Amino acid sequence: MKHKFFRLALLLPALLLPALAACGGGYDYSKHLSEVRSDIFCAETEEFSVTLSCVSREYPYSADGVASPMRKIVEISLSPAENTAAEYSVFVLGENGEQVLGGEASFRNFAGDWYFSQSVESFPQTSISLRVTWGENVRELTATSVKNENTLSPEAALVRAVEHERELVERLTVDGAFRGEFYVRLLRRDKNYYYVGVMDRAGGVVALLLDGETGEVLARREN
């Protein structure tokens, strides 16, 4: 069930529109986006750390080089500080403290965390209130966005990637149409980064790691 409680966080700055259109003589590469992680909200206590990611992803999801319509999803990951037999539930709270989304999380062996996801109609901004329960324990805390005023938008990161990979993009353009799809994911380590993946229709991927503020390409890998 979708919940109408978030305000839209992905507002494309007007100044970016000309820049995006300028790539390739006015071609809009954003229509070939298959996945965008636009924001990450983090919180930590002595007992666990939790992140909430705002993700727009094509549905049904298929890594085939063809972009399909996307839907908005909130993904929550909780990592306990110590191993415990308890099962975790995570909820997002509304302005009056009511639980507006969330539920029982599932343990992921490959990641070692507890995971919950749910479709939404819009994303939060700046900060969110969370309630975590396990066993008889209840904790409420505030998770804040990792983004700051200098963090590039996903659209701006895409512009930088297209500029850097101009030869590849032109090679994947046939009869004036781009034949591939893009993945743009905000990452948080010591600072903010963007992963930008370019996939062709044969499954080949060029992956870029960008500085989250300057858009400088820090690493490139081709599979």
C-alpha atoms as an extended CHARMM CRD file, in Angstrom:
* protein
*
       223  EXT
         1         1  MET       CA              0.0000000000        0.0000000000        0.0000000000  PROA      1               0.0000000000
         2         2  LYS       CA              1.3350000000        3.3930000000       -0.9360000000  PROA      2               0.0000000000
         3         3  HSD       CA              1.2930000000        6.2210000000        1.6090000000  PROA      3               0.0000000000
         4         4  LYS       CA              0.8440000000        9.8730000000        0.8090000000  PROA      4               0.0000000000
         5         5  PHE       CA              2.9720000000       11.3550000000        3.5460000000  PROA      5               0.0000000000
         6         6  PHE       CA              6.2550000000       12.4700000000        2.0490000000  PROA      6               0.0000000000
         7         7  ARG       CA              6.9190000000       15.6460000000        0.1790000000  PROA      7               0.0000000000
         8         8  LEU       CA              8.7080000000       15.3180000000       -3.1020000000  PROA      8               0.0000000000
         9         9  ALA       CA             12.4700000000       15.5130000000       -2.5760000000  PROA      9               0.0000000000
        10        10  LEU       CA             13.6160000000       15.2810000000       -6.1650000000  PROA      10              0.0000000000
        11        11  LEU       CA             13.1390000000       18.8160000000       -7.4520000000  PROA      11              0.0000000000
        12        12  LEU       CA             15.1260000000       19.3280000000      -10.6430000000  PROA      12              0.0000000000
        13        13  PRO       CA             16.7880000000       22.7440000000      -10.4110000000  PROA      13              0.0000000000
        14        14  ALA       CA             15.8450000000       24.9510000000      -13.2930000000  PROA      14              0.0000000000
        15        15  LEU       CA             19.4790000000       25.6750000000      -13.9950000000  PROA      15              0.0000000000
        16        16  LEU       CA             20.1540000000       22.0070000000      -14.6680000000  PROA      16              0.0000000000
        17        17  LEU       CA             17.6100000000       21.6990000000      -17.4310000000  PROA      17              0.0000000000
        18        18  PRO       CA             19.6620000000       23.5890000000      -20.0150000000  PROA      18              0.0000000000
        19        19  ALA       CA             22.7820000000       21.6750000000      -18.9620000000  PROA      19              0.0000000000
        20        20  LEU       CA             21.0770000000       18.3210000000      -19.3670000000  PROA      20              0.0000000000
        21        21  ALA       CA             19.6290000000       19.2950000000      -22.7260000000  PROA      21              0.0000000000
        22        22  ALA       CA             22.9950000000       20.6360000000      -23.8760000000  PROA      22              0.0000000000
        23        23  CYS       CA             24.4880000000       17.1390000000      -23.8860000000  PROA      23              0.0000000000
        24        24  GLY       CA             24.1660000000       15.6910000000      -27.3400000000  PROA      24              0.0000000000
        25        25  GLY       CA             22.5250000000       18.7130000000      -28.8900000000  PROA      25              0.0000000000
        26        26  GLY       CA             19.4400000000       18.7350000000      -26.7030000000  PROA      26              0.0000000000
        27        27  TYR       CA             19.0670000000       14.9940000000      -26.1740000000  PROA      27              0.0000000000
        28        28  ASP       CA             17.5440000000       14.1490000000      -22.7710000000  PROA      28              0.0000000000
        29        29  TYR       CA             19.4900000000       11.1950000000      -21.3820000000  PROA      29              0.0000000000
        30        30  SER       CA             17.4880000000       11.2120000000      -18.1490000000  PROA      30              0.0000000000
        31        31  LYS       CA             14.7010000000        9.3270000000      -19.9360000000  PROA      31              0.0000000000
        32        32  HSD       CA             17.0650000000        6.3580000000      -20.0500000000  PROA      32              0.0000000000
        33        33  LEU       CA             17.4420000000        6.1400000000      -16.2680000000  PROA      33              0.0000000000
        34        34  SER       CA             16.5420000000        2.7250000000      -14.8430000000  PROA      34              0.0000000000
        35        35  GLU       CA             17.5600000000        3.3480000000      -11.2330000000  PROA      35              0.0000000000
        36        36  VAL       CA             18.2660000000        6.4340000000       -9.1290000000  PROA      36              0.0000000000
        37        37  ARG       CA             19.2520000000        6.4960000000       -5.4630000000  PROA      37              0.0000000000
        38        38  SER       CA             18.6370000000       10.1400000000       -4.7440000000  PROA      38              0.0000000000
        39        39  ASP       CA             19.0890000000       10.4140000000       -0.9630000000  PROA      39              0.0000000000
        40        40  ILE       CA             20.2710000000        8.4970000000        2.0910000000  PROA      40              0.0000000000
        41        41  PHE       CA             19.1580000000        9.1230000000        5.6840000000  PROA      41              0.0000000000
        42        42  CYS       CA             21.3590000000        7.8050000000        8.5030000000  PROA      42              0.0000000000
        43        43  ALA       CA             21.0760000000        7.3510000000       12.2570000000  PROA      43              0.0000000000
        44        44  GLU       CA             23.0830000000        5.4090000000       14.8130000000  PROA      44              0.0000000000
        45        45  THR       CA             22.8120000000        4.3610000000       18.4520000000  PROA      45              0.0000000000
        46        46  GLU       CA             24.9940000000        2.1440000000       20.6390000000  PROA      46              0.0000000000
        47        47  GLU       CA             22.6760000000       -0.7440000000       19.7130000000  PROA      47              0.0000000000
        48        48  PHE       CA             22.3650000000       -0.4010000000       15.9320000000  PROA      48              0.0000000000
        49        49  SER       CA             22.8390000000        1.7610000000       12.8580000000  PROA      49              0.0000000000
        50        50  VAL       CA             20.0520000000        2.3550000000       10.3580000000  PROA      50              0.0000000000
        51        51  THR       CA             19.8860000000        3.8650000000        6.8910000000  PROA      51              0.0000000000
        52        52  LEU       CA             16.8860000000        4.7750000000        4.7660000000  PROA      52              0.0000000000
        53        53  SER       CA             17.4820000000        5.1050000000        1.0330000000  PROA      53              0.0000000000
        54        54  CYS       CA             15.2320000000        6.8580000000       -1.4830000000  PROA      54              0.0000000000
        55        55  VAL       CA             15.2820000000        4.8100000000       -4.6740000000  PROA      55              0.0000000000
        56        56  SER       CA             13.4790000000        5.1950000000       -7.9950000000  PROA      56              0.0000000000
        57        57  ARG       CA             13.7110000000        1.9470000000       -9.9400000000  PROA      57              0.0000000000
        58        58  GLU       CA             12.1740000000        0.5840000000      -13.1170000000  PROA      58              0.0000000000
        59        59  TYR       CA              9.4240000000       -1.9710000000      -12.6830000000  PROA      59              0.0000000000
        60        60  PRO       CA              9.7240000000       -4.7480000000      -13.5430000000  PROA      60              0.0000000000
        61        61  TYR       CA             13.4480000000       -4.5330000000      -12.9320000000  PROA      61              0.0000000000
        62        62  SER       CA             15.6530000000       -5.9520000000      -15.6810000000  PROA      62              0.0000000000
        63        63  ALA       CA             19.3140000000       -5.2670000000      -16.4500000000  PROA      63              0.0000000000
        64        64  ASP       CA             18.8360000000       -5.3380000000      -20.2090000000  PROA      64              0.0000000000
        65        65  GLY       CA             19.9510000000       -1.9050000000      -21.3950000000  PROA      65              0.0000000000
        66        66  VAL       CA             16.3460000000       -0.7550000000      -21.8670000000  PROA      66              0.0000000000
        67        67  ALA       CA             14.8080000000        1.7110000000      -19.4140000000  PROA      67              0.0000000000
        68        68  SER       CA             11.2240000000        1.1990000000      -18.2610000000  PROA      68              0.0000000000
        69        69  PRO       CA              8.9120000000        3.3980000000      -16.1460000000  PROA      69              0.0000000000
        70        70  MET       CA             10.1560000000        3.7490000000      -12.5790000000  PROA      70              0.0000000000
        71        71  ARG       CA              8.4460000000        3.6650000000       -9.2000000000  PROA      71              0.0000000000
        72        72  LYS       CA              9.5900000000        5.1940000000       -5.8970000000  PROA      72              0.0000000000
        73        73  ILE       CA             10.7450000000        2.8490000000       -3.1470000000  PROA      73              0.0000000000
        74        74  VAL       CA             12.0030000000        3.4130000000        0.3930000000  PROA      74              0.0000000000
        75        75  GLU       CA             14.6420000000        0.8830000000        1.4490000000  PROA      75              0.0000000000
        76        76  ILE       CA             15.6170000000        0.5590000000        5.1150000000  PROA      76              0.0000000000
        77        77  SER       CA             18.7110000000       -1.2970000000        6.3120000000  PROA      77              0.0000000000
        78        78  LEU       CA             19.3980000000       -1.9070000000       10.0160000000  PROA      78              0.0000000000
        79        79  SER       CA             22.6870000000       -3.3370000000       11.3120000000  PROA      79              0.0000000000
        80        80  PRO       CA             22.8060000000       -4.3780000000       15.0010000000  PROA      80              0.0000000000
        81        81  ALA       CA             25.9850000000       -3.5730000000       16.9140000000  PROA      81              0.0000000000
        82        82  GLU       CA             25.9550000000       -7.1160000000       18.3340000000  PROA      82              0.0000000000
        83        83  ASN       CA             24.4940000000      -10.3930000000       17.1710000000  PROA      83              0.0000000000
        84        84  THR       CA             21.0870000000      -11.0760000000       18.6510000000  PROA      84              0.0000000000
        85        85  ALA       CA             18.3350000000      -13.6050000000       18.1670000000  PROA      85              0.0000000000
        86        86  ALA       CA             15.7140000000      -10.8650000000       18.1880000000  PROA      86              0.0000000000
        87        87  GLU       CA             13.8120000000       -9.8630000000       15.0490000000  PROA      87              0.0000000000
        88        88  TYR       CA             13.6020000000       -6.1940000000       14.1190000000  PROA      88              0.0000000000
        89        89  SER       CA             10.7950000000       -3.9730000000       12.8630000000  PROA      89              0.0000000000
        90        90  VAL       CA             11.3350000000       -0.4330000000       11.5860000000  PROA      90              0.0000000000
        91        91  PHE       CA              8.6920000000        2.2710000000       11.1470000000  PROA      91              0.0000000000
        92        92  VAL       CA              8.7080000000        5.7990000000        9.7380000000  PROA      92              0.0000000000
        93        93  LEU       CA              6.7380000000        8.2050000000       11.9140000000  PROA      93              0.0000000000
        94        94  GLY       CA              4.4670000000       11.0380000000       10.8220000000  PROA      94              0.0000000000
        95        95  GLU       CA              4.2490000000       14.5020000000       12.3260000000  PROA      95              0.0000000000
        96        96  ASN       CA              2.0340000000       13.2810000000       15.1610000000  PROA      96              0.0000000000
        97        97  GLY       CA              4.1650000000       10.2550000000       15.9370000000  PROA      97              0.0000000000
        98        98  GLU       CA              1.9460000000        7.8220000000       14.0590000000  PROA      98              0.0000000000
        99        99  GLN       CA              3.4840000000        4.9650000000       12.0790000000  PROA      99              0.0000000000
       100       100  VAL       CA              3.0080000000        5.9190000000        8.4360000000  PROA      100             0.0000000000
       101       101  LEU       CA              5.0090000000        3.1100000000        6.8720000000  PROA      101             0.0000000000
       102       102  GLY       CA              7.2470000000        0.2680000000        7.8580000000  PROA      102             0.0000000000
       103       103  GLY       CA              6.9470000000       -3.1920000000        9.2900000000  PROA      103             0.0000000000
       104       104  GLU       CA              8.8740000000       -6.3370000000       10.1030000000  PROA      104             0.0000000000
       105       105  ALA       CA             12.3160000000       -6.4420000000        8.5250000000  PROA      105             0.0000000000
       106       106  SER       CA             13.8800000000       -9.5100000000        6.9300000000  PROA      106             0.0000000000
       107       107  PHE       CA             17.4080000000      -10.6940000000        7.6970000000  PROA      107             0.0000000000
       108       108  ARG       CA             19.7740000000      -10.7550000000        4.7240000000  PROA      108             0.0000000000
       109       109  ASN       CA             22.5700000000      -13.2850000000        5.1090000000  PROA      109             0.0000000000
       110       110  PHE       CA             24.7320000000      -11.7990000000        2.3400000000  PROA      110             0.0000000000
       111       111  ALA       CA             24.6460000000       -8.3250000000        3.9010000000  PROA      111             0.0000000000
       112       112  GLY       CA             24.2990000000       -9.2370000000        7.5810000000  PROA      112             0.0000000000
       113       113  ASP       CA             21.5490000000       -6.6600000000        8.0650000000  PROA      113             0.0000000000
       114       114  TRP       CA             17.7980000000       -6.4080000000        8.5300000000  PROA      114             0.0000000000
       115       115  TYR       CA             16.0110000000       -5.0650000000        5.4660000000  PROA      115             0.0000000000
       116       116  PHE       CA             12.6110000000       -3.5480000000        4.7020000000  PROA      116             0.0000000000
       117       117  SER       CA             11.2930000000       -1.9070000000        1.5180000000  PROA      117             0.0000000000
       118       118  GLN       CA              8.0190000000       -0.2940000000        0.5170000000  PROA      118             0.0000000000
       119       119  SER       CA              6.6650000000        1.7110000000       -2.3990000000  PROA      119             0.0000000000
       120       120  VAL       CA              5.8460000000        5.3690000000       -1.7320000000  PROA      120             0.0000000000
       121       121  GLU       CA              4.5030000000        8.2890000000       -3.7170000000  PROA      121             0.0000000000
       122       122  SER       CA              7.1690000000       10.8000000000       -2.6880000000  PROA      122             0.0000000000
       123       123  PHE       CA             10.3780000000       11.0230000000       -0.6620000000  PROA      123             0.0000000000
       124       124  PRO       CA             11.2790000000       12.7850000000        2.6000000000  PROA      124             0.0000000000
       125       125  GLN       CA             13.5180000000       15.8050000000        2.9530000000  PROA      125             0.0000000000
       126       126  THR       CA             16.2550000000       16.7250000000        5.4350000000  PROA      126             0.0000000000
       127       127  SER       CA             15.2900000000       14.3770000000        8.2890000000  PROA      127             0.0000000000
       128       128  ILE       CA             12.8290000000       11.6580000000        9.2920000000  PROA      128             0.0000000000
       129       129  SER       CA             11.6620000000       10.1310000000       12.5630000000  PROA      129             0.0000000000
       130       130  LEU       CA             12.0260000000        6.3830000000       12.9950000000  PROA      130             0.0000000000
       131       131  ARG       CA             10.8220000000        3.8140000000       15.5050000000  PROA      131             0.0000000000
       132       132  VAL       CA             12.7600000000        0.5730000000       15.8780000000  PROA      132             0.0000000000
       133       133  THR       CA             11.3840000000       -2.3830000000       17.8430000000  PROA      133             0.0000000000
       134       134  TRP       CA             12.9210000000       -5.7350000000       18.7280000000  PROA      134             0.0000000000
       135       135  GLY       CA             11.7660000000       -8.0490000000       21.4680000000  PROA      135             0.0000000000
       136       136  GLU       CA             10.3670000000       -5.7730000000       24.1760000000  PROA      136             0.0000000000
       137       137  ASN       CA             12.6450000000       -2.9070000000       23.1800000000  PROA      137             0.0000000000
       138       138  VAL       CA             11.4950000000        0.2920000000       21.4860000000  PROA      138             0.0000000000
       139       139  ARG       CA             13.7440000000        3.1170000000       20.3000000000  PROA      139             0.0000000000
       140       140  GLU       CA             12.7850000000        6.3390000000       18.5360000000  PROA      140             0.0000000000
       141       141  LEU       CA             15.3970000000        8.3810000000       16.7220000000  PROA      141             0.0000000000
       142       142  THR       CA             15.9100000000       10.8980000000       13.9500000000  PROA      142             0.0000000000
       143       143  ALA       CA             17.7400000000       10.0450000000       10.7360000000  PROA      143             0.0000000000
       144       144  THR       CA             19.2380000000       12.9130000000        8.7550000000  PROA      144             0.0000000000
       145       145  SER       CA             20.1100000000       13.2270000000        5.0870000000  PROA      145             0.0000000000
       146       146  VAL       CA             23.7450000000       12.8120000000        4.0800000000  PROA      146             0.0000000000
       147       147  LYS       CA             23.3020000000       15.4940000000        1.4200000000  PROA      147             0.0000000000
       148       148  ASN       CA             24.3870000000       19.0900000000        1.9070000000  PROA      148             0.0000000000
       149       149  GLU       CA             24.0980000000       22.2720000000       -0.1150000000  PROA      149             0.0000000000
       150       150  ASN       CA             27.1010000000       21.2630000000       -2.2360000000  PROA      150             0.0000000000
       151       151  THR       CA             25.9420000000       17.7490000000       -3.1120000000  PROA      151             0.0000000000
       152       152  LEU       CA             25.1590000000       17.3050000000       -6.7800000000  PROA      152             0.0000000000
       153       153  SER       CA             21.7100000000       16.1440000000       -7.7940000000  PROA      153             0.0000000000
       154       154  PRO       CA             21.4380000000       12.7770000000       -9.5690000000  PROA      154             0.0000000000
       155       155  GLU       CA             20.6050000000       14.6770000000      -12.7680000000  PROA      155             0.0000000000
       156       156  ALA       CA             23.8200000000       16.7020000000      -12.4870000000  PROA      156             0.0000000000
       157       157  ALA       CA             25.8200000000       13.5270000000      -11.8390000000  PROA      157             0.0000000000
       158       158  LEU       CA             24.3270000000       12.0510000000      -15.0090000000  PROA      158             0.0000000000
       159       159  VAL       CA             25.3750000000       15.1310000000      -16.9750000000  PROA      159             0.0000000000
       160       160  ARG       CA             28.9720000000       14.7530000000      -15.7310000000  PROA      160             0.0000000000
       161       161  ALA       CA             28.9940000000       11.0590000000      -16.6230000000  PROA      161             0.0000000000
       162       162  VAL       CA             27.6610000000       11.6530000000      -20.1370000000  PROA      162             0.0000000000
       163       163  GLU       CA             30.2540000000       14.3700000000      -20.6760000000  PROA      163             0.0000000000
       164       164  HSD       CA             33.0340000000       12.0470000000      -19.5220000000  PROA      164             0.0000000000
       165       165  GLU       CA             31.8200000000        9.1000000000      -21.6120000000  PROA      165             0.0000000000
       166       166  ARG       CA             30.9740000000       11.0570000000      -24.7680000000  PROA      166             0.0000000000
       167       167  GLU       CA             32.6430000000        8.5010000000      -27.0560000000  PROA      167             0.0000000000
       168       168  LEU       CA             30.7650000000        5.5900000000      -25.4600000000  PROA      168             0.0000000000
       169       169  VAL       CA             27.4490000000        7.4370000000      -25.5140000000  PROA      169             0.0000000000
       170       170  GLU       CA             27.8570000000        8.3130000000      -29.1800000000  PROA      170             0.0000000000
       171       171  ARG       CA             28.7250000000        4.7080000000      -29.9790000000  PROA      171             0.0000000000
       172       172  LEU       CA             25.4870000000        3.5790000000      -28.2940000000  PROA      172             0.0000000000
       173       173  THR       CA             23.3990000000        6.1370000000      -30.1820000000  PROA      173             0.0000000000
       174       174  VAL       CA             21.6990000000        4.7530000000      -33.2900000000  PROA      174             0.0000000000
       175       175  ASP       CA             19.4620000000        6.8220000000      -35.5900000000  PROA      175             0.0000000000
       176       176  GLY       CA             19.4240000000        9.6160000000      -33.0380000000  PROA      176             0.0000000000
       177       177  ALA       CA             18.3040000000        7.3950000000      -30.1370000000  PROA      177             0.0000000000
       178       178  PHE       CA             20.4370000000        6.2020000000      -27.2260000000  PROA      178             0.0000000000
       179       179  ARG       CA             20.4870000000        2.3880000000      -26.9670000000  PROA      179             0.0000000000
       180       180  GLY       CA             21.2370000000        1.7780000000      -23.3200000000  PROA      180             0.0000000000
       181       181  GLU       CA             20.2810000000        2.6250000000      -19.7480000000  PROA      181             0.0000000000
       182       182  PHE       CA             21.8100000000        4.4960000000      -16.8090000000  PROA      182             0.0000000000
       183       183  TYR       CA             22.0430000000        3.7700000000      -13.0990000000  PROA      183             0.0000000000
       184       184  VAL       CA             22.7770000000        6.6850000000      -10.7750000000  PROA      184             0.0000000000
       185       185  ARG       CA             23.2720000000        5.9250000000       -7.0860000000  PROA      185             0.0000000000
       186       186  LEU       CA             24.2460000000        8.2900000000       -4.2780000000  PROA      186             0.0000000000
       187       187  LEU       CA             26.8630000000        6.6650000000       -2.0190000000  PROA      187             0.0000000000
       188       188  ARG       CA             28.0550000000        7.6200000000        1.4440000000  PROA      188             0.0000000000
       189       189  ARG       CA             31.4880000000        6.6440000000        2.7350000000  PROA      189             0.0000000000
       190       190  ASP       CA             33.8550000000        9.2320000000        4.1920000000  PROA      190             0.0000000000
       191       191  LYS       CA             31.9540000000       11.7300000000        2.0180000000  PROA      191             0.0000000000
       192       192  ASN       CA             29.3210000000       11.6890000000       -0.7120000000  PROA      192             0.0000000000
       193       193  TYR       CA             29.9580000000        9.9840000000       -4.0410000000  PROA      193             0.0000000000
       194       194  TYR       CA             27.9080000000        8.9320000000       -7.0350000000  PROA      194             0.0000000000
       195       195  TYR       CA             28.0450000000        5.6400000000       -8.8320000000  PROA      195             0.0000000000
       196       196  VAL       CA             26.9710000000        6.0080000000      -12.4500000000  PROA      196             0.0000000000
       197       197  GLY       CA             26.5840000000        2.8750000000      -14.5470000000  PROA      197             0.0000000000
       198       198  VAL       CA             26.0890000000        2.8180000000      -18.3170000000  PROA      198             0.0000000000
       199       199  MET       CA             24.6860000000       -0.4660000000      -19.6320000000  PROA      199             0.0000000000
       200       200  ASP       CA             24.3380000000       -1.4100000000      -23.2700000000  PROA      200             0.0000000000
       201       201  ARG       CA             21.8180000000       -3.8950000000      -24.6430000000  PROA      201             0.0000000000
       202       202  ALA       CA             24.3870000000       -6.6940000000      -24.7220000000  PROA      202             0.0000000000
       203       203  GLY       CA             24.8660000000       -6.4300000000      -20.9470000000  PROA      203             0.0000000000
       204       204  GLY       CA             28.1680000000       -4.5430000000      -21.0350000000  PROA      204             0.0000000000
       205       205  VAL       CA             28.6180000000       -2.0180000000      -18.2240000000  PROA      205             0.0000000000
       206       206  VAL       CA             30.8840000000        0.9780000000      -17.7820000000  PROA      206             0.0000000000
       207       207  ALA       CA             30.9110000000        2.0560000000      -14.1330000000  PROA      207             0.0000000000
       208       208  LEU       CA             32.0760000000        5.4520000000      -12.9110000000  PROA      208             0.0000000000
       209       209  LEU       CA             32.7330000000        6.7210000000       -9.3910000000  PROA      209             0.0000000000
       210       210  LEU       CA             32.1740000000       10.4750000000       -9.1360000000  PROA      210             0.0000000000
       211       211  ASP       CA             32.9630000000       12.9670000000       -6.4180000000  PROA      211             0.0000000000
       212       212  GLY       CA             29.5450000000       13.8670000000       -4.9980000000  PROA      212             0.0000000000
       213       213  GLU       CA             30.2450000000       17.6010000000       -5.0280000000  PROA      213             0.0000000000
       214       214  THR       CA             32.5020000000       18.3400000000       -7.9800000000  PROA      214             0.0000000000
       215       215  GLY       CA             31.4120000000       15.5560000000      -10.3240000000  PROA      215             0.0000000000
       216       216  GLU       CA             35.0570000000       14.6370000000      -10.9570000000  PROA      216             0.0000000000
       217       217  VAL       CA             35.4400000000       11.0440000000      -12.1600000000  PROA      217             0.0000000000
       218       218  LEU       CA             37.5820000000        9.2830000000       -9.5600000000  PROA      218             0.0000000000
       219       219  ALA       CA             37.4900000000        5.7530000000      -10.9620000000  PROA      219             0.0000000000
       220       220  ARG       CA             36.3100000000        3.9050000000      -14.0470000000  PROA      220             0.0000000000
       221       221  ARG       CA             35.6620000000        0.2070000000      -14.6180000000  PROA      221             0.0000000000
       222       222  GLU       CA             34.4530000000       -1.6320000000      -17.6870000000  PROA      222             0.0000000000
       223       223  ASN       CA             32.8420000000       -5.0820000000      -17.6560000000  PROA      223             0.0000000000
